[in-house]
Short mmCIF file of C-alpha atoms in Angstrom, two decimals:
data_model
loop_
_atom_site.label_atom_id
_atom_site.label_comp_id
_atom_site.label_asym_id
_atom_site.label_seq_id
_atom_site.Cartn_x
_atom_site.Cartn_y
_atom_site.Cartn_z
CA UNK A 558 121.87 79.78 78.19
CA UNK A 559 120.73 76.51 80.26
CA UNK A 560 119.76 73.37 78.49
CA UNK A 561 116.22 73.25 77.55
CA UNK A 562 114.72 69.92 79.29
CA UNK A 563 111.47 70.03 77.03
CA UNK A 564 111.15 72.45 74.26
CA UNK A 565 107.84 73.69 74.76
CA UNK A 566 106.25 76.98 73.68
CA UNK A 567 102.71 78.34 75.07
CA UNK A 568 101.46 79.62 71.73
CA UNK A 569 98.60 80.63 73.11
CA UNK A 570 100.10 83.58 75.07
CA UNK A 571 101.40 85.08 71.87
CA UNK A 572 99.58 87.85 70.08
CA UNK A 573 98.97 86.78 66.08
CA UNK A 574 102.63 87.72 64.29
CA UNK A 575 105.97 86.56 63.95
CA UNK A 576 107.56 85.30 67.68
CA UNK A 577 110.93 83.76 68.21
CA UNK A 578 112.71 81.36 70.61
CA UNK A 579 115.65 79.62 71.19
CA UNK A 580 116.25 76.29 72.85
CA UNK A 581 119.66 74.44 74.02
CA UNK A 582 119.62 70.87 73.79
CA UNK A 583 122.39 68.70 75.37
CA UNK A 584 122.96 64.92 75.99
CA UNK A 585 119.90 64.53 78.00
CA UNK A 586 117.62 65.53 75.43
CA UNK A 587 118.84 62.75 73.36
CA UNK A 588 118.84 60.20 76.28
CA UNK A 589 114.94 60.73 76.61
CA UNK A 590 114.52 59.96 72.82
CA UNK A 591 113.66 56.39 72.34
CA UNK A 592 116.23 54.26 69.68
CA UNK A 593 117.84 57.85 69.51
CA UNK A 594 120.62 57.36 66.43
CA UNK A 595 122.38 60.39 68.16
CA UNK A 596 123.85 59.95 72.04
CA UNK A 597 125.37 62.73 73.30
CA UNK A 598 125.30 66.41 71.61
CA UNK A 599 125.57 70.44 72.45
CA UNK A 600 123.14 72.09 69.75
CA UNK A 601 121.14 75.20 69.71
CA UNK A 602 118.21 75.96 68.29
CA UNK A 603 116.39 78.93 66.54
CA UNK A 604 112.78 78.24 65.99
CA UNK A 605 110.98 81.32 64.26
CA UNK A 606 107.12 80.98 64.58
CA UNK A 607 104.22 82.81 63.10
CA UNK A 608 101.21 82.91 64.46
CA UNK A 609 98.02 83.34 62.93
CA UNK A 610 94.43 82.55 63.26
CA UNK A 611 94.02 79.42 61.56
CA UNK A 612 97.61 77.56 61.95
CA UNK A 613 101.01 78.15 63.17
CA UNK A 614 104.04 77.86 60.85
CA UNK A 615 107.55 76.92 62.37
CA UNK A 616 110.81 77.26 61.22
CA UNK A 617 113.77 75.61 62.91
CA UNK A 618 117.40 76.55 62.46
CA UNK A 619 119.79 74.16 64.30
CA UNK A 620 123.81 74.21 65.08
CA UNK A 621 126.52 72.88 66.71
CA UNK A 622 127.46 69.27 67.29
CA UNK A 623 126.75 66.02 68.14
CA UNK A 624 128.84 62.85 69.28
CA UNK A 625 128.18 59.69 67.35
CA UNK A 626 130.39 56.80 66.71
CA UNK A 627 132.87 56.58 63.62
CA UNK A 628 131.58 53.90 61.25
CA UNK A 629 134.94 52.79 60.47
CA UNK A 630 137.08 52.42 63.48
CA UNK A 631 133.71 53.20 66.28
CA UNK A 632 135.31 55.44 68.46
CA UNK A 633 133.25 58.52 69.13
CA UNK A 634 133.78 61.36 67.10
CA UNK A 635 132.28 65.22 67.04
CA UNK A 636 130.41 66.17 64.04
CA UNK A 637 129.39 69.93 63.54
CA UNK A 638 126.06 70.79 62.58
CA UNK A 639 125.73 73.95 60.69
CA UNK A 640 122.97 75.75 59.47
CA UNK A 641 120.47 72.46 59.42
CA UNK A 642 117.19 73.71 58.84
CA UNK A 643 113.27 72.45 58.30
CA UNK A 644 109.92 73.69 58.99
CA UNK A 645 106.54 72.65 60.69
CA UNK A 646 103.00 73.94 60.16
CA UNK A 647 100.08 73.46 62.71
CA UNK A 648 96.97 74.03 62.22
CA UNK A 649 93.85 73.56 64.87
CA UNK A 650 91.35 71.30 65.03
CA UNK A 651 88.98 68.96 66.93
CA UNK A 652 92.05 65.92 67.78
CA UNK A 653 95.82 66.00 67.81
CA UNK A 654 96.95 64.11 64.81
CA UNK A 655 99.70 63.99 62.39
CA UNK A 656 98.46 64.58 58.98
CA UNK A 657 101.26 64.24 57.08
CA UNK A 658 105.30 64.59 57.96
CA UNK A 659 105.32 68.54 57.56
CA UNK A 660 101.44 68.89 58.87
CA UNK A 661 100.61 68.41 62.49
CA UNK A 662 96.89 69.43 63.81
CA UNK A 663 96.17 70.13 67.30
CA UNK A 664 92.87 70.15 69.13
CA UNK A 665 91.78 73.66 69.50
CA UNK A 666 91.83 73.86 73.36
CA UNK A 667 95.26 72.98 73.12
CA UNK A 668 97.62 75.95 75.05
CA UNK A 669 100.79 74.67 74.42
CA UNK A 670 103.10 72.19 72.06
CA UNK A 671 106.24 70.77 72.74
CA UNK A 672 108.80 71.48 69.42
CA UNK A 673 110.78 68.76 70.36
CA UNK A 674 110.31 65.63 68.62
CA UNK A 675 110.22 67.75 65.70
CA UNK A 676 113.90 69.17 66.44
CA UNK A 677 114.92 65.76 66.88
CA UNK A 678 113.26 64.45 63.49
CA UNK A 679 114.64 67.80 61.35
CA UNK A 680 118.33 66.67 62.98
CA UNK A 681 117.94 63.02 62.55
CA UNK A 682 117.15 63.39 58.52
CA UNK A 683 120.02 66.06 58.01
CA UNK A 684 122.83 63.69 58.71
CA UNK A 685 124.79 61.34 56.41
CA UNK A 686 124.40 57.50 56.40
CA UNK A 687 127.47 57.01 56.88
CA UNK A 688 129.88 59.13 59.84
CA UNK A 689 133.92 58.41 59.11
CA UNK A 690 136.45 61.01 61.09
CA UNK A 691 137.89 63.88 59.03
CA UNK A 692 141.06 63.88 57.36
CA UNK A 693 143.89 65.58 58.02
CA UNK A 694 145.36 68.59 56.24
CA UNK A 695 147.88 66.37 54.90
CA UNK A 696 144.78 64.15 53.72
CA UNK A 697 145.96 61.28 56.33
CA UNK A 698 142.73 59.59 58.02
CA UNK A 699 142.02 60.27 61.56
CA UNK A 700 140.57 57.40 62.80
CA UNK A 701 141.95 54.71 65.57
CA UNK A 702 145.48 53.98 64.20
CA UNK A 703 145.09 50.93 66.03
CA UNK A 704 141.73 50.33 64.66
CA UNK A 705 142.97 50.58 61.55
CA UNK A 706 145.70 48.36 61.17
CA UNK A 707 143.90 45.51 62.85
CA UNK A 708 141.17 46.43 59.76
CA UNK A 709 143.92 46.09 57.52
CA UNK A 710 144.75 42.58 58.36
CA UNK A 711 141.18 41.54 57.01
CA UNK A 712 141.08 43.59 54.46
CA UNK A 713 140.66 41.19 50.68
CA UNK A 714 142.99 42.97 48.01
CA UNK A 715 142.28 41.98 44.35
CA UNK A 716 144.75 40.16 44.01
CA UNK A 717 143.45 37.73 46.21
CA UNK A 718 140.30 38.11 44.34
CA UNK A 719 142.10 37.50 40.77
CA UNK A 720 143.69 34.27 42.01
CA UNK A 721 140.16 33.59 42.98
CA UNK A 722 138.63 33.85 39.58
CA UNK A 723 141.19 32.60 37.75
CA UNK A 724 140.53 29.12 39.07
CA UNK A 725 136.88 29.92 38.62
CA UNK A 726 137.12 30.31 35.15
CA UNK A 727 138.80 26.96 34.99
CA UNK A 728 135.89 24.61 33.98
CA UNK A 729 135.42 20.77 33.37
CA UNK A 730 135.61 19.78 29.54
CA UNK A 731 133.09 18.07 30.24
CA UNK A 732 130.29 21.14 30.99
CA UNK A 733 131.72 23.16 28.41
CA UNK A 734 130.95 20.07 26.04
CA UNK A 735 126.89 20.31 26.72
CA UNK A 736 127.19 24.14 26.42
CA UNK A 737 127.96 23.67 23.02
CA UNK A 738 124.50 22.42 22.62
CA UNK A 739 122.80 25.05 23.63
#
């Protein structure tokens, strides 16, 4: 199967019932997404719809993976998609609109709607805040060894924080003197 450049389905062709497609997006489908949080990615996508007189009801089913950067050590890193799911209902009307994030309306002469912003939003809530590479079997991390080590240098153990407090707590007489009048 090709990469899908727009995911667009003519509804309007389809008898009322249940009709299904299937897209493959790739790294240029991201590209054309403005402030895109995903760059690159192979994913593809069920979308299940059922038509009817008054509205159409989608359901998308999304897999495979996507190429972000780790959060720890920012090299790029492959994170499966599996099984990420959400749904859409249309119905018609006189003006395209959003009504609400899971309610679209279209106008009625309307022969055609492109899925993919949709795809993109369904994908884009799924994933985790944060993306950190996979350990190993042996529980080891697989980030940028390199990376790592230089992070390491920085990083503020507590006992550098205990030497900090300790001197903290140590107060003038003097303030502890008009506490006592409180």
């Amino acid at each position: 199967m090709k990469e899908t450049e727009d995911c667009i389905i003519p509804f309007k062709s389809y008898a009322d019932g249940v009709h299904e497609f299937d897209f493959e997006i790739g790294d240029s489908f991201f590209q054309r997404i403005e402030n895109s949080l995903i760059e690159r990615g192979n994913l593809k996508v069920g979308v299940q719809m059922t038509k009817s007189q008054q509205m159409l009801r989608f359901h998308f089913v999304i897999d495979g993976t996507i190429t972000v950067p780790c959060d720890v050590c920012l090299e790029d890193m492959d994170y499966p998609i599996v099984g990420c799911e959400g749904d859409m209902t249309v119905k018609f009307g006189p003006v395209t609109e959003e009504i609400s994030d899971e309610l679209f309306q279209i106008a009625e002469n309307d022969n055609e709607i492109s899925v993919s912003q949709w795809i993109y939003e369904i994908l884009a809530v799924s994933l985790p805040i944060k993306f950190v590479h996979f350990e190993d079997e042996n529980g080891n991390p697989t980030c940028n060894p390199e990376m790592l080590s230089k992070l390491n240098q920085y990083l503020v153990t507590d006992e550098g924080a205990s030497a900090k407090s300790s001197t903290e707590e140590e107060t003038d007489p003097r303030w502890d003197k008009l506490k006592g009048l409180l």
